[in-house]
Amino acid sequence: MYLSPMIRIVFFVVTIKYLIFVLLTLCSESLISQNNFFKWYPSPGHEITNDIVQTLQGDYLLVGQKGVTTDTVHSRILKINQIGAVVDEIVFPNPEGSSTLNTIDRLPGSDHHFLLTGSRDSASQNGYYSILQLMIVNDSMEILLSKEYTSTKDRQYRPWKVKFAGANIFYLLYQFDTVSGSNTYDFGVGKFDLSLNKISTFHHANQYPWYIGQDIVFRNADNTIQIYYIGQNMIGRYSALQIISLSEDLNLISNYPGPDQLITNISATRIDDSTCYLFGTDKPTVTLQNQHLGCYLLMDSNEVLKSVDLLNNPDTILYAGRGGFNLTVNPTTLMATMAGMYNFDPAGREWQSTPTWVQLIKTDFDLNLIDQKFYGGDAQYIPYSIKPTNDGGTIITGNRFDFNTPGKPQYDVFVLKTDSAGTILSLPKNQQTLISEAILAPNPGGDYCFALLGPQYKSAILRMYDMSGVMLLYREIQQQKSKIELPGLAQGVYPYAFENNGKIIGSGKWIRK
């Protein structure tokens, strides 16, 4: 078939444009597509991560500390790539003692620059001093700007949370503790510009047993700052959660109690100019075993619009992740994602000898529970920071204590990257049991346990086996929480699996103590 030169030119141009479009589409998809993984980084020493951020290229920067033992640690930035492999590391030795990095955030309007906060010790014959460290780095971990501020004698800076206000201002919430063992805890707020100059401060001095800052929120409607903290209010009335409102220059406006049931590890995020989403550890009674997780929608008038409890079974404690860092919201999808610890043991706390799971919970803005998943169960996992990722998923980092490994207790870093559905694709086959949408708890347990299904499932089949593979239990589960009586079961380890429509949705090993 004969084509005129003009038609050939048009056909050629259209073809080139189509190929360019396909190429750009593929490139765009490759830029935003992310690998999902669940990894930890065993080391002979003690390593902690406090916060994480994603670079434009898709890599992740983690900040925390590293040491041979828990006695002396030094600030560290760790860089991992999109599949979780370590690609770089910088350690900042402090010859005068310990140091740590606490937060990392991308600067407003910048794809390649990040603000870091931390602190280091400085001890001499004149006493102990703590030094607040502020740094701006690029995505190659090069320091572009740094500044330090020294505390008063025998007080310790612990930077906690950064909140940006506009293009050139940020507020830093920090703990201001004593080092004498007197359990005196204050908190302060500093206002800085991006040259790292301090503009003003607010210090909530200790008048009562303690004040522990949890989160900081900036309200765009009137340029005010809300501080959420644990302790008594300024007139001495005790309520676990208190809320302070400050002007943009950090002058006190008001102080009032938050929801009485929220007791610790609280995160707050603005949904709009009048509504705030709160998530944390909830305690409706004085019984310790009743601790669980609570979500609240709070008006600025302190009116609770709505609340929901994520209840535990009687022998298992749910505990929120690190206050200020365990909640992320997506205004586009109108959903919130939260990270907590399942099977927490207050008696063990720092070095727990029974397993925990990272409990990832998703709700909509009406506090309807959408789904929940459990990750881990082979060690103690403590989630420290959850952040959104470029592909609509989440990245969670924290610390892992392997109580099965003999020797001096120490932490290793773990990183959990999921897609928007909470799915992980990259996990060795022998570790598939570390991801569950249904589990048995408490673990270890006694004459009974509870079968727990995520709300995304209405039913499942539970099978339990002995170590030789003989099936001991077959049970149809028809609700989210079902009690399973096991009075005649001997002490030992029992593999189990949950199945829904032919798919394994949870498996693991339950220990009869």
Short mmCIF file of C-alpha atoms in Angstrom, two decimals:
data_model
loop_
_atom_site.label_atom_id
_atom_site.label_comp_id
_atom_site.label_asym_id
_atom_site.label_seq_id
_atom_site.Cartn_x
_atom_site.Cartn_y
_atom_site.Cartn_z
CA MET A 1 0.00 0.00 0.00
CA TYR A 2 1.41 3.34 -1.06
CA LEU A 3 1.62 6.15 1.55
CA SER A 4 2.34 9.72 0.55
CA PRO A 5 5.41 11.41 2.10
CA MET A 6 3.19 13.67 4.20
CA ILE A 7 1.24 10.70 5.65
CA ARG A 8 4.52 8.93 6.33
CA ILE A 9 5.81 11.94 8.26
CA VAL A 10 2.59 12.19 10.29
CA PHE A 11 2.68 8.44 11.00
CA PHE A 12 6.34 8.70 12.07
CA VAL A 13 5.66 11.65 14.41
CA VAL A 14 2.64 9.92 15.99
CA THR A 15 4.67 6.73 16.47
CA ILE A 16 7.54 8.62 18.11
CA LYS A 17 5.10 10.44 20.44
CA TYR A 18 3.50 7.13 21.41
CA LEU A 19 6.89 5.54 22.13
CA ILE A 20 7.91 8.56 24.21
CA PHE A 21 4.62 8.33 26.13
CA VAL A 22 5.14 4.61 26.83
CA LEU A 23 8.74 5.23 27.88
CA LEU A 24 7.76 8.07 30.21
CA THR A 25 4.97 5.96 31.67
CA LEU A 26 7.33 3.08 32.36
CA CYS A 27 9.91 5.44 33.85
CA SER A 28 7.26 7.08 36.00
CA GLU A 29 6.07 3.70 37.25
CA SER A 30 9.62 2.64 38.00
CA LEU A 31 10.18 5.81 39.99
CA ILE A 32 7.15 5.36 42.21
CA SER A 33 7.06 1.57 42.43
CA GLN A 34 8.51 0.33 45.69
CA ASN A 35 9.63 -2.97 47.05
CA ASN A 36 7.90 -4.18 50.19
CA PHE A 37 9.96 -5.98 52.80
CA PHE A 38 10.34 -6.91 56.45
CA LYS A 39 13.99 -6.95 57.52
CA TRP A 40 16.16 -6.59 60.57
CA TYR A 41 19.87 -6.02 60.79
CA PRO A 42 21.60 -8.27 63.38
CA SER A 43 24.85 -6.92 64.76
CA PRO A 44 27.25 -7.87 67.57
CA GLY A 45 26.65 -4.48 69.16
CA HIS A 46 23.69 -2.38 70.29
CA GLU A 47 21.82 -0.41 67.60
CA ILE A 48 18.66 1.69 67.81
CA THR A 49 16.63 3.57 65.25
CA ASN A 50 14.38 6.47 66.28
CA ASP A 51 13.05 7.84 62.99
CA ILE A 52 13.05 7.29 59.24
CA VAL A 53 12.40 9.27 56.04
CA GLN A 54 12.29 8.41 52.35
CA THR A 55 14.40 10.21 49.75
CA LEU A 56 13.14 11.24 46.34
CA GLN A 57 15.14 8.37 44.80
CA GLY A 58 13.26 5.89 46.99
CA ASP A 59 16.04 5.13 49.47
CA TYR A 60 15.52 5.51 53.23
CA LEU A 61 17.53 7.39 55.85
CA LEU A 62 17.32 6.08 59.41
CA VAL A 63 18.59 8.00 62.44
CA GLY A 64 19.42 6.62 65.87
CA GLN A 65 22.44 5.36 67.75
CA LYS A 66 25.08 2.64 67.67
CA GLY A 67 27.41 1.23 70.31
CA VAL A 68 29.35 -1.83 71.34
CA THR A 69 27.09 -2.06 74.42
CA THR A 70 24.18 -0.07 75.80
CA ASP A 71 26.55 1.90 78.05
CA THR A 72 28.06 4.22 75.44
CA VAL A 73 26.38 4.87 72.12
CA HIS A 74 26.99 7.31 69.28
CA SER A 75 24.76 9.07 66.76
CA ARG A 76 24.27 7.26 63.47
CA ILE A 77 22.63 7.75 60.08
CA LEU A 78 21.92 4.52 58.20
CA LYS A 79 20.96 4.47 54.53
CA ILE A 80 19.12 1.52 52.99
CA ASN A 81 17.87 1.09 49.45
CA GLN A 82 14.44 0.19 48.10
CA ILE A 83 14.84 -3.50 48.90
CA GLY A 84 16.12 -2.86 52.41
CA ALA A 85 19.82 -3.48 51.78
CA VAL A 86 22.30 -1.26 53.68
CA VAL A 87 24.16 1.01 51.26
CA ASP A 88 25.84 3.54 53.57
CA GLU A 89 26.37 4.53 57.18
CA ILE A 90 27.76 7.50 59.09
CA VAL A 91 28.59 7.33 62.81
CA PHE A 92 29.37 10.51 64.79
CA PRO A 93 31.68 9.53 67.68
CA ASN A 94 31.35 11.64 70.82
CA PRO A 95 34.60 11.54 72.82
CA GLU A 96 32.86 13.07 75.84
CA GLY A 97 30.19 10.37 76.20
CA SER A 98 27.07 9.20 74.41
CA SER A 99 25.07 10.81 71.62
CA THR A 100 21.96 10.02 69.62
CA LEU A 101 19.86 11.30 66.73
CA ASN A 102 16.13 11.46 67.42
CA THR A 103 14.26 12.85 64.40
CA ILE A 104 14.62 13.31 60.65
CA ASP A 105 12.20 15.29 58.44
CA ARG A 106 12.29 16.55 54.86
CA LEU A 107 12.61 20.34 54.66
CA PRO A 108 9.58 22.19 53.25
CA GLY A 109 9.93 22.80 49.52
CA SER A 110 13.03 20.63 49.22
CA ASP A 111 13.32 17.14 47.78
CA HIS A 112 16.91 16.55 48.85
CA HIS A 113 17.47 18.28 52.22
CA PHE A 114 16.54 16.97 55.67
CA LEU A 115 16.45 18.36 59.19
CA LEU A 116 17.93 16.16 61.94
CA THR A 117 17.75 16.69 65.68
CA GLY A 118 19.72 14.93 68.41
CA SER A 119 21.77 15.41 71.54
CA ARG A 120 25.16 14.54 73.01
CA ASP A 121 26.73 14.45 76.46
CA SER A 122 29.36 16.85 77.74
CA ALA A 123 30.72 16.02 81.21
CA SER A 124 33.54 17.73 83.10
CA GLN A 125 34.63 18.58 86.63
CA ASN A 126 32.10 21.41 86.53
CA GLY A 127 29.20 19.00 86.08
CA TYR A 128 27.09 17.40 83.38
CA TYR A 129 25.73 19.26 80.38
CA SER A 130 23.62 18.06 77.48
CA ILE A 131 24.00 19.58 74.03
CA LEU A 132 21.09 19.91 71.61
CA GLN A 133 22.24 19.21 68.05
CA LEU A 134 20.52 20.49 64.91
CA MET A 135 21.73 19.49 61.44
CA ILE A 136 20.67 19.83 57.84
CA VAL A 137 21.90 17.06 55.54
CA ASN A 138 21.32 16.09 51.92
CA ASP A 139 20.23 12.68 50.65
CA SER A 140 23.90 11.66 50.40
CA MET A 141 24.13 12.20 54.19
CA GLU A 142 26.49 15.17 53.79
CA ILE A 143 26.15 17.80 56.55
CA LEU A 144 25.24 21.17 55.02
CA LEU A 145 24.62 23.11 58.23
CA SER A 146 24.80 22.36 61.96
CA LYS A 147 24.34 24.22 65.24
CA GLU A 148 24.45 23.27 68.92
CA TYR A 149 22.78 24.58 72.08
CA THR A 150 23.98 23.69 75.58
CA SER A 151 21.58 22.90 78.41
CA THR A 152 21.73 24.18 81.97
CA LYS A 153 23.80 22.10 84.38
CA ASP A 154 22.58 18.54 85.04
CA ARG A 155 19.67 18.79 82.60
CA GLN A 156 19.39 16.53 79.59
CA TYR A 157 17.99 17.42 76.17
CA ARG A 158 15.92 14.75 74.44
CA PRO A 159 14.58 16.13 71.13
CA TRP A 160 11.21 14.56 70.45
CA LYS A 161 9.21 15.93 67.53
CA VAL A 162 9.56 18.60 64.82
CA LYS A 163 6.69 20.52 63.27
CA PHE A 164 7.23 22.93 60.35
CA ALA A 165 5.23 26.14 60.09
CA GLY A 166 5.58 27.73 56.68
CA ALA A 167 8.69 27.65 54.54
CA ASN A 168 11.26 28.91 57.03
CA ILE A 169 10.13 28.12 60.59
CA PHE A 170 10.03 24.95 62.63
CA TYR A 171 9.07 24.13 66.22
CA LEU A 172 10.88 21.49 68.24
CA LEU A 173 9.25 19.67 71.14
CA TYR A 174 11.89 18.28 73.50
CA GLN A 175 12.10 16.58 76.88
CA PHE A 176 14.21 18.36 79.49
CA ASP A 177 15.16 15.74 82.07
CA THR A 178 17.41 15.61 85.11
CA VAL A 179 20.35 13.20 85.23
CA SER A 180 20.39 12.79 89.02
CA GLY A 181 17.80 10.03 89.14
CA SER A 182 15.15 12.22 90.78
CA ASN A 183 12.58 11.45 88.05
CA THR A 184 12.06 15.12 87.24
CA TYR A 185 10.71 15.44 83.72
CA ASP A 186 9.91 18.74 82.04
CA PHE A 187 9.42 19.59 78.43
CA GLY A 188 10.12 22.60 76.29
CA VAL A 189 9.33 23.97 72.85
CA GLY A 190 11.80 25.87 70.73
CA LYS A 191 11.07 28.04 67.71
CA PHE A 192 13.84 28.06 65.08
CA ASP A 193 14.41 29.30 61.57
CA LEU A 194 16.05 27.16 58.89
CA SER A 195 19.39 28.81 59.59
CA LEU A 196 19.01 26.87 62.86
CA ASN A 197 18.82 30.06 64.92
CA LYS A 198 16.66 29.91 68.03
CA ILE A 199 13.94 32.58 68.01
CA SER A 200 11.97 31.87 71.17
CA THR A 201 11.29 29.11 73.71
CA PHE A 202 8.57 27.85 76.02
CA HIS A 203 9.55 25.76 79.06
CA HIS A 204 6.94 23.87 81.07
CA ALA A 205 8.88 23.77 84.35
CA ASN A 206 8.27 20.92 86.76
CA GLN A 207 5.77 21.84 89.48
CA TYR A 208 4.26 18.37 89.88
CA PRO A 209 5.72 14.85 89.54
CA TRP A 210 6.48 14.99 85.82
CA TYR A 211 5.50 16.29 82.43
CA ILE A 212 6.29 14.20 79.36
CA GLY A 213 5.73 15.75 75.92
CA GLN A 214 4.09 13.49 73.35
CA ASP A 215 3.26 15.43 70.19
CA ILE A 216 3.14 18.89 68.64
CA VAL A 217 0.63 20.17 66.08
CA PHE A 218 0.54 23.47 64.16
CA ARG A 219 -2.88 24.96 63.45
CA ASN A 220 -2.85 26.94 60.20
CA ALA A 221 -6.15 28.71 60.83
CA ASP A 222 -4.73 30.94 63.59
CA ASN A 223 -1.00 30.06 63.66
CA THR A 224 -1.23 28.43 67.08
CA ILE A 225 0.66 25.42 68.39
CA GLN A 226 -0.89 22.58 70.39
CA ILE A 227 1.32 20.50 72.69
CA TYR A 228 0.03 17.13 73.87
CA TYR A 229 1.71 15.92 77.04
CA ILE A 230 1.29 13.46 79.90
CA GLY A 231 1.02 14.84 83.44
CA GLN A 232 -0.93 17.33 85.51
CA ASN A 233 -2.16 20.62 84.18
CA MET A 234 -0.96 23.99 85.43
CA ILE A 235 -3.55 24.26 88.19
CA GLY A 236 -2.72 20.81 89.55
CA ARG A 237 -5.64 18.82 88.21
CA TYR A 238 -4.48 15.39 87.15
CA SER A 239 -5.52 13.94 83.83
CA ALA A 240 -3.23 11.64 81.92
CA LEU A 241 -3.38 13.68 78.70
CA GLN A 242 -3.05 17.47 78.79
CA ILE A 243 -3.19 19.92 75.88
CA ILE A 244 -1.41 23.28 75.88
CA SER A 245 -2.15 25.93 73.28
CA LEU A 246 0.64 28.42 72.45
CA SER A 247 0.86 31.45 70.19
CA GLU A 248 3.26 31.38 67.25
CA ASP A 249 5.77 33.21 69.50
CA LEU A 250 5.29 30.51 72.17
CA ASN A 251 3.23 32.53 74.63
CA LEU A 252 0.77 30.46 76.66
CA ILE A 253 -2.87 30.74 75.58
CA SER A 254 -4.61 27.88 77.38
CA ASN A 255 -4.17 24.53 79.11
CA TYR A 256 -6.94 21.94 79.38
CA PRO A 257 -7.22 18.16 79.83
CA GLY A 258 -7.63 15.76 76.95
CA PRO A 259 -9.65 12.51 76.98
CA ASP A 260 -9.15 10.94 80.42
CA GLN A 261 -8.65 7.41 79.13
CA LEU A 262 -5.55 8.15 77.03
CA ILE A 263 -2.60 7.47 79.30
CA THR A 264 0.59 7.31 77.23
CA ASN A 265 2.30 6.95 73.82
CA ILE A 266 -0.07 9.45 72.22
CA SER A 267 0.07 10.82 68.68
CA ALA A 268 -2.00 13.71 67.33
CA THR A 269 -2.59 14.75 63.71
CA ARG A 270 -4.79 17.51 62.31
CA ILE A 271 -7.54 16.39 59.95
CA ASP A 272 -8.73 19.97 59.37
CA ASP A 273 -8.62 23.32 61.17
CA SER A 274 -11.10 22.22 63.83
CA THR A 275 -10.63 18.47 64.21
CA CYS A 276 -7.71 16.41 65.48
CA TYR A 277 -7.13 12.65 65.32
CA LEU A 278 -5.65 11.15 68.52
CA PHE A 279 -4.24 7.66 68.95
CA GLY A 280 -2.52 6.09 71.94
CA THR A 281 -2.54 3.63 74.77
CA ASP A 282 -5.94 3.62 76.44
CA LYS A 283 -6.79 2.52 79.99
CA PRO A 284 -10.46 2.69 80.98
CA THR A 285 -9.93 1.02 84.36
CA VAL A 286 -7.15 0.75 86.92
CA THR A 287 -6.50 -2.87 85.95
CA LEU A 288 -3.20 -3.00 84.10
CA GLN A 289 -4.26 -5.93 81.91
CA ASN A 290 -7.06 -3.83 80.45
CA GLN A 291 -4.68 -1.53 78.62
CA HIS A 292 -5.48 -1.36 74.94
CA LEU A 293 -5.49 1.14 72.07
CA GLY A 294 -7.82 4.10 71.67
CA CYS A 295 -8.65 6.38 68.74
CA TYR A 296 -10.38 9.75 69.18
CA LEU A 297 -11.68 12.57 67.02
CA LEU A 298 -11.27 15.72 69.10
CA MET A 299 -12.65 19.19 68.47
CA ASP A 300 -10.66 22.28 69.46
CA SER A 301 -13.29 22.87 72.13
CA ASN A 302 -12.04 19.62 73.73
CA GLU A 303 -15.28 17.89 72.75
CA VAL A 304 -14.81 14.26 71.75
CA LEU A 305 -16.74 13.80 68.53
CA LYS A 306 -16.20 10.07 68.39
CA SER A 307 -13.97 7.40 69.89
CA VAL A 308 -13.27 3.72 69.37
CA ASP A 309 -11.37 1.18 71.47
CA LEU A 310 -9.24 -1.60 70.03
CA LEU A 311 -9.77 -4.09 72.82
CA ASN A 312 -7.46 -6.85 73.93
CA ASN A 313 -8.21 -10.24 75.38
CA PRO A 314 -7.89 -10.46 79.19
CA ASP A 315 -4.32 -11.80 79.18
CA THR A 316 -2.77 -9.67 76.46
CA ILE A 317 -1.85 -6.00 76.56
CA LEU A 318 -1.94 -3.76 73.50
CA TYR A 319 0.41 -0.80 73.63
CA ALA A 320 0.85 2.02 71.15
CA GLY A 321 4.19 2.66 69.49
CA ARG A 322 6.32 5.69 70.35
CA GLY A 323 4.26 8.75 71.24
CA GLY A 324 4.17 11.31 68.44
CA PHE A 325 5.33 8.78 65.84
CA ASN A 326 2.75 5.99 65.74
CA LEU A 327 0.10 7.61 63.52
CA THR A 328 0.00 8.73 59.91
CA VAL A 329 -3.04 9.99 57.99
CA ASN A 330 -3.78 10.18 54.28
CA PRO A 331 -6.09 13.15 53.44
CA THR A 332 -6.63 11.76 49.93
CA THR A 333 -7.93 8.34 50.96
CA LEU A 334 -9.39 9.67 54.25
CA MET A 335 -7.69 6.87 56.15
CA ALA A 336 -5.36 6.65 59.13
CA THR A 337 -2.68 4.02 59.77
CA MET A 338 -1.39 3.32 63.27
CA ALA A 339 1.36 1.13 64.71
CA GLY A 340 1.20 -0.61 68.06
CA MET A 341 2.66 -3.55 70.00
CA TYR A 342 0.60 -6.68 70.54
CA ASN A 343 1.37 -8.94 73.53
CA PHE A 344 3.24 -6.27 75.47
CA ASP A 345 4.55 -7.29 78.92
CA PRO A 346 4.89 -4.33 81.33
CA ALA A 347 7.02 -6.45 83.67
CA GLY A 348 9.55 -7.04 80.89
CA ARG A 349 9.22 -3.65 79.22
CA GLU A 350 12.68 -2.93 77.84
CA TRP A 351 13.90 -6.52 77.64
CA GLN A 352 10.75 -8.60 77.22
CA SER A 353 11.26 -12.38 77.17
CA THR A 354 8.04 -13.17 75.31
CA PRO A 355 7.25 -12.28 71.67
CA THR A 356 5.45 -9.18 70.47
CA TRP A 357 3.90 -8.33 67.13
CA VAL A 358 3.89 -5.01 65.32
CA GLN A 359 0.16 -4.40 65.04
CA LEU A 360 -0.67 -2.30 61.98
CA ILE A 361 -4.18 -0.84 62.16
CA LYS A 362 -6.13 1.06 59.53
CA THR A 363 -9.28 3.14 60.09
CA ASP A 364 -11.23 5.71 58.13
CA PHE A 365 -11.79 9.22 59.49
CA ASP A 366 -15.08 8.08 61.05
CA LEU A 367 -13.01 5.64 63.16
CA ASN A 368 -14.39 2.57 61.39
CA LEU A 369 -11.84 -0.23 61.61
CA ILE A 370 -10.84 -1.29 58.09
CA ASP A 371 -8.18 -3.93 58.72
CA GLN A 372 -5.31 -4.92 60.95
CA LYS A 373 -2.25 -7.09 60.43
CA PHE A 374 0.37 -8.54 62.74
CA TYR A 375 4.07 -8.71 61.90
CA GLY A 376 6.69 -10.56 63.93
CA GLY A 377 5.99 -12.86 66.84
CA ASP A 378 9.48 -14.40 66.90
CA ALA A 379 11.12 -11.71 69.09
CA GLN A 380 10.28 -8.46 70.88
CA TYR A 381 9.44 -5.71 68.38
CA ILE A 382 9.06 -2.08 69.46
CA PRO A 383 7.76 0.20 66.65
CA TYR A 384 9.28 3.68 66.92
CA SER A 385 8.25 5.55 63.79
CA ILE A 386 5.70 5.12 61.00
CA LYS A 387 5.84 7.35 57.91
CA PRO A 388 4.02 7.44 54.55
CA THR A 389 6.02 6.46 51.45
CA ASN A 390 6.05 7.77 47.90
CA ASP A 391 3.94 4.88 46.58
CA GLY A 392 1.07 5.25 49.07
CA GLY A 393 2.36 2.61 51.47
CA THR A 394 4.00 2.94 54.87
CA ILE A 395 7.47 2.44 56.32
CA ILE A 396 7.86 1.44 59.96
CA THR A 397 11.10 1.23 61.85
CA GLY A 398 11.96 0.35 65.40
CA ASN A 399 13.96 -1.98 67.58
CA ARG A 400 14.09 -5.75 67.88
CA PHE A 401 15.28 -7.73 70.91
CA ASP A 402 15.97 -11.40 70.20
CA PHE A 403 15.50 -12.96 73.63
CA ASN A 404 16.47 -16.37 72.20
CA THR A 405 20.05 -15.22 71.63
CA PRO A 406 22.26 -15.63 74.72
CA GLY A 407 24.44 -12.79 75.93
CA LYS A 408 23.97 -9.24 77.13
CA PRO A 409 20.61 -7.71 76.09
CA GLN A 410 20.85 -5.42 73.10
CA TYR A 411 18.68 -4.12 70.28
CA ASP A 412 18.88 -4.50 66.53
CA VAL A 413 17.09 -2.30 63.99
CA PHE A 414 14.10 -3.57 62.03
CA VAL A 415 12.36 -1.99 59.03
CA LEU A 416 8.91 -2.94 57.76
CA LYS A 417 7.79 -1.60 54.37
CA THR A 418 4.25 -2.33 53.19
CA ASP A 419 2.19 -1.26 50.21
CA SER A 420 -1.07 0.66 50.57
CA ALA A 421 -2.89 -2.59 51.43
CA GLY A 422 -0.41 -3.55 54.15
CA THR A 423 1.03 -6.31 51.99
CA ILE A 424 4.65 -7.45 52.00
CA LEU A 425 5.96 -9.33 48.98
CA SER A 426 9.68 -9.71 49.75
CA LEU A 427 10.08 -12.22 52.56
CA PRO A 428 11.95 -15.55 52.63
CA LYS A 429 9.68 -18.59 52.61
CA ASN A 430 10.92 -19.70 56.01
CA GLN A 431 9.74 -16.39 57.47
CA GLN A 432 6.21 -16.28 56.04
CA THR A 433 4.79 -16.90 59.51
CA LEU A 434 6.01 -13.41 60.50
CA ILE A 435 3.07 -11.83 58.67
CA SER A 436 -0.43 -12.67 59.92
CA GLU A 437 -3.96 -11.39 59.57
CA ALA A 438 -5.01 -13.85 62.30
CA ILE A 439 -3.10 -15.02 65.39
CA LEU A 440 -3.44 -16.95 68.64
CA ALA A 441 -2.89 -14.95 71.83
CA PRO A 442 -1.72 -14.70 74.52
CA ASN A 443 1.47 -16.42 73.50
CA PRO A 444 2.70 -18.18 75.64
CA GLY A 445 -0.66 -19.19 77.10
CA GLY A 446 -2.31 -21.58 79.51
CA ASP A 447 -5.50 -23.65 79.41
CA TYR A 448 -7.02 -21.44 76.73
CA CYS A 449 -6.12 -18.92 74.06
CA PHE A 450 -7.98 -16.50 71.80
CA ALA A 451 -8.26 -16.77 68.05
CA LEU A 452 -8.06 -13.22 66.68
CA LEU A 453 -9.12 -12.36 63.13
CA GLY A 454 -8.51 -9.04 61.42
CA PRO A 455 -11.80 -7.19 60.73
CA GLN A 456 -11.24 -7.79 57.01
CA TYR A 457 -12.28 -11.43 57.63
CA LYS A 458 -15.62 -12.64 58.97
CA SER A 459 -14.65 -16.30 59.35
CA ALA A 460 -11.73 -18.71 59.14
CA ILE A 461 -10.71 -22.30 59.80
CA LEU A 462 -8.18 -22.83 62.60
CA ARG A 463 -5.99 -25.92 62.67
CA MET A 464 -3.47 -26.74 65.41
CA TYR A 465 -0.81 -29.46 65.22
CA ASP A 466 1.79 -31.11 67.39
CA MET A 467 5.45 -30.93 66.37
CA SER A 468 5.17 -34.22 64.47
CA GLY A 469 2.45 -32.78 62.24
CA VAL A 470 -0.56 -34.53 63.76
CA MET A 471 -3.64 -32.25 63.74
CA LEU A 472 -4.95 -31.77 67.28
CA LEU A 473 -7.60 -29.11 66.68
CA TYR A 474 -9.97 -28.14 63.88
CA ARG A 475 -12.23 -25.19 64.63
CA GLU A 476 -14.49 -22.92 62.54
CA ILE A 477 -14.01 -19.31 63.69
CA GLN A 478 -17.06 -17.12 63.07
CA GLN A 479 -16.15 -13.90 64.85
CA GLN A 480 -13.22 -11.54 65.31
CA LYS A 481 -12.31 -12.93 68.74
CA SER A 482 -13.05 -16.48 69.84
CA LYS A 483 -11.96 -18.24 73.01
CA ILE A 484 -10.35 -21.66 72.45
CA GLU A 485 -10.32 -23.99 75.47
CA LEU A 486 -7.24 -26.25 75.62
CA PRO A 487 -7.33 -27.78 79.12
CA GLY A 488 -5.69 -31.12 78.30
CA LEU A 489 -2.83 -29.81 76.20
CA ALA A 490 0.63 -30.57 77.58
CA GLN A 491 3.38 -27.96 77.85
CA GLY A 492 5.12 -27.50 74.51
CA VAL A 493 5.10 -25.80 71.12
CA TYR A 494 2.14 -26.20 68.75
CA PRO A 495 2.13 -24.98 65.13
CA TYR A 496 -1.16 -23.51 63.92
CA ALA A 497 -2.68 -22.04 60.77
CA PHE A 498 -5.76 -19.97 59.89
CA GLU A 499 -7.38 -20.47 56.48
CA ASN A 500 -9.98 -18.36 54.68
CA ASN A 501 -11.36 -19.49 51.30
CA GLY A 502 -8.37 -21.74 50.72
CA LYS A 503 -5.82 -19.02 51.61
CA ILE A 504 -3.58 -19.12 54.67
CA ILE A 505 -4.15 -15.79 56.44
CA GLY A 506 -2.14 -16.50 59.57
CA SER A 507 0.23 -19.11 60.95
CA GLY A 508 2.75 -19.51 63.70
CA LYS A 509 3.68 -21.48 66.78
CA TRP A 510 1.67 -21.25 69.98
CA ILE A 511 3.45 -22.09 73.25
CA ARG A 512 1.61 -23.87 76.07
CA LYS A 513 3.41 -22.82 79.24
#
